[in-house]
Coordinates of C-alpha atoms in Angstrom, one line a residue:
Chain A
M1 CA 0.0 0.0 0.0
P2 CA 1.3 3.5 -0.8
F3 CA 2.4 6.3 1.4
F4 CA 3.7 9.7 0.3
E5 CA 5.1 12.8 1.8
V6 CA 2.9 15.9 2.1
P7 CA 4.8 19.2 1.8
H8 CA 5.7 20.6 5.2
Q9 CA 8.5 23.2 5.6
A10 CA 10.0 22.2 8.9
D11 CA 9.2 18.6 9.6
V12 CA 7.9 15.6 7.7
K13 CA 4.2 14.9 7.1
V14 CA 3.0 11.7 5.4
H15 CA -0.2 10.5 3.9
V16 CA -0.8 6.8 4.3
E17 CA -3.6 4.6 2.7
A18 CA -4.6 1.0 3.5
D19 CA -7.4 -1.4 2.9
T20 CA -8.1 -2.1 6.6
C21 CA -7.6 -0.2 9.8
G22 CA -4.9 -2.7 11.0
H23 CA -3.0 -2.2 7.7
L24 CA -3.2 1.5 8.2
F25 CA -1.4 1.3 11.5
S26 CA 1.2 -1.1 10.0
E27 CA 1.7 1.0 6.9
T28 CA 2.1 4.2 9.0
A29 CA 4.8 2.5 11.1
R30 CA 6.5 1.3 7.9
A31 CA 6.5 4.8 6.5
M32 CA 8.1 6.1 9.8
F33 CA 10.9 3.5 9.6
C34 CA 11.5 4.2 5.9
L35 CA 12.0 7.8 6.7
M36 CA 14.4 7.1 9.5
Y37 CA 16.5 4.4 8.0
C38 CA 15.9 4.4 4.2
R39 CA 16.6 0.7 3.8
C40 CA 14.6 -1.5 6.1
E41 CA 14.5 -5.3 5.7
E42 CA 13.6 -8.4 7.6
G43 CA 16.5 -10.0 9.4
G44 CA 15.1 -12.4 11.9
V45 CA 14.2 -9.8 14.7
E46 CA 10.7 -9.9 16.1
R47 CA 9.1 -7.8 18.9
R48 CA 5.6 -7.8 20.3
V49 CA 4.0 -4.5 21.2
S50 CA 0.8 -3.9 23.2
V51 CA -0.7 -0.4 23.5
T52 CA -4.0 0.9 25.1
S53 CA -5.1 4.4 24.7
T54 CA -8.2 6.6 25.0
D55 CA -9.0 6.8 21.2
R56 CA -7.7 5.8 17.8
H57 CA -5.7 8.9 17.3
S58 CA -3.9 8.5 20.6
L59 CA -3.4 4.8 19.8
M60 CA -1.5 5.7 16.6
I61 CA 0.7 8.2 18.5
D62 CA 1.4 5.8 21.3
F63 CA 2.0 2.8 19.0
L64 CA 4.5 4.8 16.9
S65 CA 6.2 6.3 20.0
E66 CA 6.6 2.9 21.5
L67 CA 8.2 1.6 18.3
L68 CA 10.6 4.7 18.3
F69 CA 11.6 3.8 21.8
I70 CA 12.2 0.1 21.1
A71 CA 14.1 0.9 17.9
E72 CA 16.4 3.4 19.6
V73 CA 17.1 1.5 22.9
E74 CA 17.5 -2.0 21.3
R75 CA 19.1 -0.6 18.2
L76 CA 16.6 -2.3 15.9
V77 CA 15.2 -1.4 12.5
F78 CA 11.7 -2.6 11.8
S79 CA 10.3 -3.2 8.3
S80 CA 6.9 -5.0 8.6
F81 CA 4.1 -5.1 11.2
D82 CA 1.2 -7.4 11.9
V83 CA -1.4 -5.3 13.7
T84 CA -4.7 -6.1 15.4
V85 CA -6.5 -3.0 16.5
T86 CA -9.7 -1.9 18.2
D87 CA -10.7 1.7 19.0
T88 CA -8.6 1.7 22.2
A89 CA -6.2 -1.2 22.1
L90 CA -3.6 -2.5 19.8
E91 CA -1.5 -5.7 19.5
A92 CA 1.3 -5.9 17.0
V93 CA 4.3 -8.0 16.0
A94 CA 7.1 -5.9 14.5
R95 CA 9.7 -7.6 12.4
G96 CA 13.0 -6.3 11.2
E97 CA 16.8 -6.4 11.7
R98 CA 19.6 -5.1 13.9
F99 CA 20.8 -1.5 13.3
D100 CA 23.8 -1.6 11.0
P101 CA 25.7 1.8 10.8
A102 CA 26.9 1.0 7.3
K103 CA 23.4 0.4 6.1
H104 CA 21.1 2.6 8.3
R105 CA 23.2 5.5 9.5
G106 CA 22.3 7.9 6.7
G107 CA 18.7 8.2 7.7
M108 CA 16.7 10.9 9.4
E109 CA 16.1 10.9 13.1
I110 CA 12.5 11.3 14.1
K111 CA 12.2 13.0 17.5
G112 CA 8.5 12.6 18.1
V113 CA 5.1 11.9 16.6
S114 CA 2.8 15.0 16.6
Y115 CA -0.9 15.3 17.2
S116 CA -0.8 18.5 15.1
G117 CA -2.9 17.9 11.9
L118 CA -3.2 14.2 12.7
R119 CA -6.1 12.8 10.7
I120 CA -7.4 9.2 10.6
F121 CA -10.3 9.0 8.2
R122 CA -12.1 6.9 5.6
D123 CA -12.0 7.7 1.9
G124 CA -14.4 5.3 0.2
N125 CA -13.0 1.9 0.9
L126 CA -9.7 3.2 2.0
F127 CA -8.5 3.9 5.5
C128 CA -6.3 7.0 5.5
C129 CA -3.9 8.7 7.9
E130 CA -2.1 12.0 7.7
I131 CA 0.6 12.4 10.4
L132 CA 3.5 14.8 11.2
F133 CA 6.9 13.6 12.4
D134 CA 9.2 16.0 14.2
V135 CA 12.6 15.5 12.6
Chain B
M1 CA 0.5 39.8 3.6
L2 CA -2.3 37.5 4.7
A3 CA -5.8 38.8 5.0
G4 CA -6.9 39.9 8.5
I5 CA -3.4 40.8 9.7
Q6 CA -2.6 44.4 10.6
Q7 CA 0.7 46.2 10.2
I8 CA 1.9 47.9 13.4
D9 CA 5.2 49.3 12.1
E10 CA 7.7 48.5 9.4
V11 CA 8.6 45.1 10.8
E12 CA 5.8 44.3 13.3
W13 CA 2.4 42.8 12.5
E14 CA -0.7 42.0 14.6
V15 CA -3.0 39.0 14.4
P16 CA -6.1 40.4 16.1
V17 CA -8.3 38.7 18.6
G18 CA -10.9 36.7 16.7
Y19 CA -8.5 35.5 14.0
V20 CA -9.3 32.1 15.5
P21 CA -12.1 31.5 18.0
G22 CA -11.1 31.7 21.7
M23 CA -8.1 34.1 21.5
R24 CA -7.4 35.8 24.8
V25 CA -4.8 38.2 23.5
P26 CA -3.6 39.3 20.0
G27 CA -0.7 37.7 18.2
R28 CA 2.3 39.7 17.2
F29 CA 5.1 38.7 14.8
F30 CA 8.1 40.5 13.3
L31 CA 8.8 40.3 9.6
S32 CA 10.1 42.5 6.8
D33 CA 8.3 43.1 3.5
D34 CA 10.9 41.1 1.6
L35 CA 10.3 38.1 3.9
A36 CA 6.5 38.4 3.8
E37 CA 6.2 35.9 1.0
T38 CA 7.8 33.2 3.3
L39 CA 5.0 33.5 5.8
E40 CA 2.8 30.4 5.9
P41 CA -0.9 30.6 6.8
D42 CA -0.5 27.5 9.1
A43 CA 2.2 29.3 11.1
V44 CA -0.1 32.3 11.7
H45 CA -2.9 29.9 12.7
Q46 CA -0.6 28.2 15.2
L47 CA 0.4 31.6 16.6
A48 CA -3.3 32.5 17.0
N49 CA -4.0 29.1 18.6
V50 CA -1.3 29.8 21.3
A51 CA -3.2 33.0 22.1
C52 CA -6.1 30.9 23.3
L53 CA -4.2 29.3 26.3
P54 CA -5.1 30.5 29.8
G55 CA -2.9 33.0 31.6
I56 CA -1.1 34.2 28.4
E57 CA 0.3 37.7 28.9
R58 CA 0.0 40.5 26.4
Y59 CA 0.7 38.8 23.1
S60 CA 1.4 35.4 21.5
L61 CA 4.7 36.3 19.8
A62 CA 6.7 35.0 16.8
M63 CA 10.1 36.0 15.6
P64 CA 11.1 36.6 11.9
D65 CA 12.2 33.0 11.5
I66 CA 8.5 32.0 12.0
H67 CA 7.4 28.8 10.2
S68 CA 4.9 26.1 10.9
G69 CA 5.8 23.5 13.5
Y70 CA 3.3 21.6 15.7
G71 CA 1.4 23.2 18.6
F72 CA 3.4 26.5 18.7
P73 CA 4.9 27.8 15.5
I74 CA 8.7 27.7 15.3
G75 CA 9.9 31.1 16.3
G76 CA 7.1 31.3 18.9
V77 CA 7.4 33.0 22.3
A78 CA 4.6 33.1 24.9
A79 CA 4.7 34.2 28.6
F80 CA 2.2 32.6 31.0
D81 CA 1.4 34.1 34.4
A82 CA 3.0 32.0 37.2
E83 CA -0.3 32.0 39.1
S84 CA -3.0 31.7 36.4
G85 CA -1.1 30.4 33.5
V86 CA -0.2 27.0 32.0
I87 CA 2.8 25.0 30.8
S88 CA 2.6 23.2 27.5
P89 CA 5.1 20.7 25.9
G90 CA 3.9 22.1 22.6
G91 CA 5.6 25.4 23.5
V92 CA 8.9 23.6 24.1
G93 CA 9.1 20.8 21.5
Y94 CA 10.4 17.3 21.5
D95 CA 14.0 18.4 21.4
I96 CA 14.1 20.1 24.8
N97 CA 16.8 22.8 25.1
C98 CA 18.0 22.3 21.6
G99 CA 20.4 25.2 21.5
V100 CA 23.6 26.6 20.1
R101 CA 27.0 27.6 21.5
L102 CA 30.1 29.4 20.3
I103 CA 33.6 28.5 21.2
A104 CA 36.4 31.0 20.5
T105 CA 40.0 30.1 19.7
P106 CA 43.3 31.9 19.1
L107 CA 43.4 30.5 15.6
R108 CA 43.2 32.7 12.5
A109 CA 41.9 31.6 9.1
D110 CA 45.5 31.2 7.8
D111 CA 46.1 28.6 10.5
I112 CA 43.6 26.2 9.0
T113 CA 45.8 25.0 6.2
Q114 CA 44.1 21.6 6.0
P115 CA 40.4 22.1 6.6
R116 CA 39.4 18.7 5.3
A117 CA 41.8 17.0 7.7
L118 CA 40.4 19.0 10.6
I119 CA 36.8 18.2 9.6
E120 CA 37.6 14.5 9.3
E121 CA 39.2 14.5 12.8
L122 CA 36.2 16.2 14.3
F123 CA 33.9 13.9 12.5
R124 CA 35.8 10.9 13.9
T125 CA 35.7 12.3 17.4
V126 CA 32.2 13.7 17.8
P127 CA 29.6 10.9 17.4
T128 CA 27.3 12.1 14.7
G129 CA 24.1 11.0 12.9
V130 CA 21.3 8.4 13.5
G131 CA 22.4 5.6 15.8
A132 CA 25.7 7.3 17.0
E133 CA 26.7 6.2 20.4
S134 CA 28.4 8.1 23.2
S135 CA 32.0 7.5 24.2
L136 CA 30.9 8.1 27.8
R137 CA 30.0 5.1 30.0
L138 CA 27.4 6.4 32.4
S139 CA 25.7 4.8 35.4
H140 CA 22.1 5.6 36.3
H141 CA 23.5 7.7 39.1
D142 CA 25.7 9.7 36.6
L143 CA 22.7 10.4 34.4
A144 CA 20.6 11.6 37.3
A145 CA 23.4 13.9 38.5
M146 CA 23.9 15.2 35.0
M147 CA 20.2 16.1 34.8
T148 CA 20.3 17.7 38.3
E149 CA 23.5 19.6 38.1
G150 CA 23.8 20.5 34.4
V151 CA 27.0 21.9 33.1
R152 CA 28.6 21.9 36.5
W153 CA 28.4 18.1 36.5
A154 CA 30.4 18.1 33.2
V155 CA 33.0 20.5 34.4
E156 CA 33.5 18.6 37.6
A157 CA 33.8 15.4 35.6
G158 CA 36.6 17.0 33.6
Y159 CA 34.7 18.0 30.5
G160 CA 35.3 21.7 30.8
V161 CA 36.5 24.7 32.8
E162 CA 34.8 26.8 35.5
N163 CA 34.2 29.7 33.1
D164 CA 32.1 27.5 30.9
I165 CA 29.4 27.4 33.6
S166 CA 28.8 31.2 33.8
H167 CA 28.9 31.5 30.0
C168 CA 25.8 29.4 29.6
E169 CA 22.3 30.7 29.8
E170 CA 21.1 30.1 33.3
S171 CA 24.6 28.9 34.1
G172 CA 23.8 25.7 32.3
R173 CA 21.3 24.5 34.9
L174 CA 17.6 25.0 35.5
D175 CA 17.2 24.5 39.2
A176 CA 13.6 23.3 38.8
A177 CA 15.1 20.0 37.5
D178 CA 13.5 16.9 39.0
T179 CA 14.4 13.4 37.9
A180 CA 11.5 11.8 39.6
P181 CA 9.1 12.5 36.7
V182 CA 11.7 11.4 34.1
S183 CA 10.6 8.0 33.1
K184 CA 12.8 4.8 33.0
K185 CA 12.4 4.9 29.2
A186 CA 13.9 8.4 29.1
F187 CA 16.8 7.3 31.2
Q188 CA 17.3 4.3 28.9
R189 CA 17.4 6.6 25.9
G190 CA 19.7 9.2 27.5
M191 CA 22.3 6.7 28.7
P192 CA 24.1 6.0 25.4
Q193 CA 23.7 9.4 23.8
A194 CA 25.4 12.0 26.1
G195 CA 27.9 13.9 23.9
T196 CA 26.4 13.0 20.6
L197 CA 25.5 15.5 17.9
G198 CA 22.3 13.9 16.5
S199 CA 21.0 14.5 13.0
G200 CA 18.7 16.8 11.1
N201 CA 19.6 20.4 11.4
H202 CA 22.1 19.8 14.1
F203 CA 25.7 20.6 13.2
L204 CA 29.2 21.5 14.2
E205 CA 30.7 24.3 12.2
I206 CA 34.1 26.0 11.8
Q207 CA 33.7 29.7 11.3
E208 CA 35.8 32.8 10.7
V209 CA 34.8 36.2 12.1
D210 CA 34.5 38.1 8.8
A211 CA 32.8 41.3 9.9
V212 CA 32.7 43.3 13.2
F213 CA 29.7 45.7 13.6
D214 CA 30.3 46.7 17.2
P215 CA 34.0 46.6 18.1
E216 CA 33.5 47.4 21.8
T217 CA 30.9 44.6 22.4
A218 CA 32.9 42.2 20.2
E219 CA 35.9 42.8 22.5
A220 CA 33.8 42.2 25.5
F221 CA 32.7 38.8 23.9
G222 CA 36.4 38.0 23.1
L223 CA 35.8 38.2 19.4
S224 CA 38.0 39.9 16.7
P225 CA 38.3 40.0 12.9
G226 CA 39.7 36.9 11.3
Q227 CA 39.3 34.8 14.4
I228 CA 38.4 31.1 14.1
C229 CA 35.4 29.9 16.2
F230 CA 33.4 26.7 16.5
M231 CA 29.6 26.6 16.7
V232 CA 27.7 23.6 18.1
H233 CA 24.0 23.1 17.5
C234 CA 22.3 20.2 19.2
G235 CA 19.8 19.2 22.0
S236 CA 18.7 16.7 24.5
R237 CA 18.5 13.7 22.1
G238 CA 16.3 10.7 22.9
L239 CA 16.0 11.6 26.5
G240 CA 14.4 14.9 25.8
H241 CA 12.2 13.4 23.1
Q242 CA 10.9 10.8 25.5
V243 CA 10.2 13.4 28.2
C244 CA 8.1 15.3 25.8
T245 CA 6.2 12.1 24.6
D246 CA 5.6 10.9 28.1
H247 CA 4.3 14.1 29.5
L248 CA 2.2 15.0 26.4
R249 CA 0.2 11.9 27.2
V250 CA -0.3 12.9 30.8
L251 CA -1.3 16.5 29.9
E252 CA -3.7 15.2 27.2
S253 CA -6.0 14.0 29.9
A254 CA -5.0 16.7 32.4
H255 CA -6.2 19.7 30.4
K256 CA -9.7 18.2 30.2
R257 CA -9.7 17.7 34.0
Y258 CA -8.8 21.3 34.6
G259 CA -11.5 22.5 32.1
I260 CA -8.9 24.0 29.7
S261 CA -10.1 24.1 26.1
I262 CA -7.4 23.8 23.5
P263 CA -7.6 24.3 19.7
D264 CA -4.9 21.7 18.9
R265 CA -4.2 18.5 20.8
Q266 CA -0.5 19.3 20.5
L267 CA -1.2 22.3 22.8
A268 CA -2.1 19.9 25.7
C269 CA -1.2 21.8 28.8
A270 CA -1.8 22.0 32.6
P271 CA -1.9 24.8 35.1
L272 CA 1.7 25.6 36.2
S273 CA 0.6 25.0 39.8
S274 CA -1.0 21.6 39.1
P275 CA 0.8 18.3 39.9
E276 CA 0.8 17.5 36.2
G277 CA 2.2 20.9 35.3
E278 CA 4.9 20.7 38.0
A279 CA 5.9 17.2 36.9
Y280 CA 6.4 18.2 33.3
F281 CA 8.2 21.4 34.4
G282 CA 10.6 19.3 36.6
A283 CA 11.2 16.7 33.9
M284 CA 11.6 19.3 31.1
A285 CA 14.2 21.2 33.3
A286 CA 16.1 17.9 33.9
A287 CA 16.1 17.3 30.1
A288 CA 17.3 20.9 29.5
N289 CA 20.2 20.3 31.9
Y290 CA 21.1 17.1 30.0
A291 CA 21.1 19.1 26.8
W292 CA 23.6 21.6 28.2
V293 CA 25.8 18.7 29.3
N294 CA 25.5 17.2 25.8
R295 CA 26.8 20.4 24.2
Q296 CA 29.5 20.7 26.9
V297 CA 30.9 17.2 26.2
I298 CA 31.0 18.0 22.5
T299 CA 32.8 21.2 23.4
H300 CA 35.4 19.1 25.3
Q301 CA 35.8 16.8 22.3
V302 CA 36.3 19.8 20.0
R303 CA 38.9 21.3 22.3
Q304 CA 40.8 17.9 22.5
V305 CA 41.0 17.8 18.7
L306 CA 42.3 21.3 18.6
Q307 CA 44.8 20.6 21.3
R308 CA 46.1 17.6 19.4
M309 CA 46.2 19.3 15.9
F310 CA 47.3 22.8 16.8
G311 CA 48.9 22.5 20.2
I312 CA 46.5 25.1 21.8
A313 CA 46.0 25.1 25.5
Y314 CA 42.5 24.1 26.7
E315 CA 42.0 27.5 28.4
E316 CA 42.7 29.3 25.1
M317 CA 39.4 28.1 23.8
P318 CA 36.8 29.9 25.9
L319 CA 33.1 29.4 25.6
V320 CA 31.7 32.7 24.4
Y321 CA 28.1 31.7 25.3
D322 CA 25.4 29.0 25.1
V323 CA 21.8 29.7 24.4
A324 CA 18.7 27.6 24.6
H325 CA 16.1 27.5 21.8
N326 CA 13.4 25.1 23.0
V327 CA 12.6 25.7 26.7
A328 CA 10.1 27.0 29.2
K329 CA 11.6 29.0 32.1
M330 CA 10.4 31.1 35.1
E331 CA 11.4 34.7 34.5
E332 CA 10.4 38.0 36.0
H333 CA 9.2 40.6 33.5
S334 CA 7.3 43.9 33.6
S335 CA 3.6 43.9 33.0
E336 CA 0.6 46.2 33.5
R337 CA 0.3 44.8 37.0
G338 CA 4.0 45.5 37.8
R339 CA 6.9 43.1 37.9
R340 CA 5.6 39.6 37.8
R341 CA 6.8 36.0 37.3
F342 CA 6.0 34.3 34.1
C343 CA 6.7 30.9 32.6
V344 CA 8.2 32.1 29.3
H345 CA 8.0 29.4 26.5
R346 CA 10.5 29.9 23.7
K347 CA 10.1 27.4 20.9
G348 CA 12.7 28.0 18.2
A349 CA 13.5 31.4 19.8
T350 CA 16.4 32.8 21.7
R351 CA 16.6 34.6 25.0
A352 CA 18.0 38.1 24.4
F353 CA 18.3 39.8 27.8
G354 CA 19.6 43.4 27.7
P355 CA 22.4 45.1 29.6
G356 CA 22.5 45.4 33.4
L357 CA 20.5 42.3 34.3
P358 CA 21.8 39.8 36.9
E359 CA 21.0 36.9 34.5
V360 CA 23.7 38.2 32.1
P361 CA 27.3 37.0 32.9
A362 CA 29.3 39.6 34.8
A363 CA 31.7 39.9 31.9
Y364 CA 28.9 40.8 29.5
R365 CA 26.6 42.7 31.8
S366 CA 27.4 46.1 30.5
V367 CA 26.6 45.2 26.9
G368 CA 23.9 42.6 27.2
Q369 CA 23.6 38.9 26.7
P370 CA 25.3 37.3 23.6
V371 CA 22.7 36.1 21.1
I372 CA 24.0 33.4 18.7
I373 CA 22.1 33.1 15.4
P374 CA 23.3 30.3 13.2
G375 CA 23.0 30.5 9.4
S376 CA 22.6 27.5 7.2
M377 CA 25.6 25.6 5.8
G378 CA 26.4 28.2 3.2
S379 CA 25.3 31.4 4.8
H380 CA 26.6 33.6 7.6
S381 CA 26.0 33.2 11.3
Y382 CA 25.8 36.1 13.6
V383 CA 26.5 37.1 17.2
L384 CA 24.3 39.9 18.5
H385 CA 23.6 41.2 21.9
G386 CA 20.3 41.5 23.8
T387 CA 18.6 44.9 24.4
A388 CA 16.3 46.7 26.7
T389 CA 13.8 46.9 23.8
A390 CA 13.6 43.1 23.7
M391 CA 12.8 43.2 27.5
E392 CA 9.9 45.6 26.8
R393 CA 8.5 44.0 23.6
T394 CA 9.2 40.3 23.5
F395 CA 9.9 39.2 27.1
G396 CA 13.6 39.4 26.3
S397 CA 13.5 37.2 23.2
T398 CA 14.7 37.3 19.6
C399 CA 15.0 34.9 16.6
H400 CA 16.9 31.6 16.7
G401 CA 18.1 31.0 13.2
A402 CA 17.2 31.4 9.6
G403 CA 14.0 29.4 9.5
R404 CA 13.2 26.9 6.7
V405 CA 11.4 28.0 3.5
M406 CA 11.6 24.6 1.7
S407 CA 10.5 21.2 2.8
R408 CA 13.1 18.5 3.2
T409 CA 11.5 16.5 0.4
K410 CA 11.6 19.4 -2.0
A411 CA 15.2 20.2 -1.0
K412 CA 16.3 16.7 -1.7
K413 CA 14.6 16.8 -5.1
A414 CA 15.9 20.2 -6.0
T415 CA 19.6 19.5 -5.8
P416 CA 21.5 16.2 -5.0
G417 CA 23.6 16.3 -1.9
S418 CA 26.8 15.7 -3.9
E419 CA 26.1 18.9 -5.9
V420 CA 25.3 20.9 -2.8
R421 CA 28.6 19.7 -1.3
K422 CA 30.5 20.6 -4.5
H423 CA 28.9 24.0 -4.7
L424 CA 29.8 24.8 -1.1
L425 CA 33.4 23.6 -1.7
E426 CA 33.7 26.1 -4.5
Q427 CA 32.9 28.7 -1.9
G428 CA 35.6 27.4 0.4
I429 CA 33.2 25.4 2.7
V430 CA 34.0 21.8 3.4
V431 CA 31.0 19.7 4.3
R432 CA 31.0 16.3 6.0
A433 CA 27.9 14.3 6.8
T434 CA 26.7 10.8 7.3
S435 CA 24.9 10.9 3.9
D436 CA 24.4 13.0 0.9
A437 CA 20.7 13.1 1.6
A438 CA 21.4 14.9 4.9
I439 CA 23.4 17.5 3.0
A440 CA 20.6 18.0 0.4
E441 CA 17.9 18.4 3.1
E442 CA 19.9 21.2 4.7
A443 CA 21.0 23.0 1.5
P444 CA 21.3 26.8 2.0
E445 CA 18.4 27.3 -0.4
A446 CA 16.1 25.5 2.0
Y447 CA 16.4 28.4 4.5
K448 CA 15.6 32.1 4.6
E449 CA 18.7 34.2 4.2
S450 CA 20.1 34.7 7.7
D451 CA 21.2 38.3 6.8
K452 CA 17.5 39.2 6.2
V453 CA 16.2 37.6 9.4
V454 CA 18.9 39.3 11.5
D455 CA 18.1 42.6 9.8
V456 CA 14.5 42.3 11.0
V457 CA 15.5 41.9 14.7
R458 CA 18.0 44.7 14.3
R459 CA 15.3 47.0 12.9
A460 CA 12.9 46.0 15.6
G461 CA 15.6 46.6 18.2
L462 CA 15.2 43.1 19.7
S463 CA 19.0 42.4 19.4
L464 CA 21.8 44.2 17.7
P465 CA 24.6 42.7 15.5
V466 CA 28.1 42.4 17.0
V467 CA 30.0 40.2 14.6
R468 CA 29.3 38.1 11.5
L469 CA 30.8 34.6 11.0
R470 CA 31.6 32.9 7.7
P471 CA 31.4 29.1 7.5
L472 CA 34.6 27.3 6.6
G473 CA 33.7 23.7 7.4
V474 CA 30.5 21.9 8.5
I475 CA 29.7 18.6 10.0
K476 CA 26.0 17.6 9.6
G477 CA 24.4 14.9 11.6

């Protein structure tokens, strides 16, 4: 499923589309890691993530923030995600590889995931998300 | 200029109450006619949104480097009454106390005979880019002490000299720091990153003083024509980012509990006197102290390289000054109700305190606080000094940099990093980065011209130019 960058002067905003709500979460996470590390591949690493939040927007912020934390502290780069999601809870399996400076160092650090302009919405059969990353 | 905005004088504009629903005070921003086309409607909307927060004093302000961010605009300044006001992570940002410092040296431009070798040695010494790890091995206790003591911790650990402390804004330490509300996650992220540059717009730059506008003040700052200086721009790394993320979540529910209506969820806030507000303030101050230590350790690394390569004594490389860009601090300012305490949020803005104030280091008190305005890779940086006018009009604040005018995506498409590097080399500027993409994103064309931004704050009297610095070599994260 596609994602593309929406023009934003200071930071990076992306538009993500998916055929299910679960895929929307996984594709938004994939977009975030593509921005950070350019090349993300599966390399035998797997982590489980559980998040509960007050609503779907907060769930997206909390899910991505948790992935940022795990990636930085465990020095991992994720590339694919299996996500099961309700309005207020999420279970995910993130797959990827160990951070390799030679391969991943040239990317863009994401400092945080912003609520500003965050939109999760339906467009016909598609589930869509617009989200801003502070870089 | 955008519809609905009123011109106050040649460089000051007002966003009237009513521009967005719920504004308590007007917005004010500083911009010249020739920078007017760079103004984004989103940034003005964010400026107006800030004016809706409780306890805001006089105006929601923005400096001439204004551009759209999240929550507050970049270049935003707002003072909230200590008793009735709020504190908001959106007015500080994820990179708490991202800031810039200038280190002077006895070197002249002629001494840098091998700029590429110097840049390579600095690049090897200062951990740079995504995933870079600190050379420090810190315990949990070390990290807590670092967050509590700020730059003094670094100096006592051997990463600086006593004078470095007084030459930092707030002497490199916010005394409100409290590590109790700093999460275990933030500790985990902070441990391996102390003394690392980071990425994005963070940099380490070799510069030459190429113009002096105010010789007397330049002398007070220890700066002279032809002198080589080093500028460091970075922040609190993952520790600060995690503090912001953690407390935004808390304040998201807190603002509802306190009956505060906000126009943007990224403006989540709490009364300064509430437990949630106090917890964020303490954690934010702890992260700010970490950021000062981060820049101090990098300063130490730079000095070590210069010692090795040029045989300069450590003491011959004084810190001119260190300013914070993304921070909220308790300060006393004049108001219609007399002198009062305010929590001044500066997000992508610089403190610019004028002469005679006790917050300004003794050595600079007669001329005002040094203000350091970095350019972009190919453009000039400036040192200015704070003014009494800034104290009256902007709670002692001025701009923080050039401000972007082009998205990173567009910049990458416009010119490949290799060409940007080649073009800069033709101008005598050596650039070293972890990737060509990082260079392309930060191309000089992606920013407003620093000369024009500085000219606005000069005309407004918010800070006055002292020296101009020309880049000779840049390390980008």
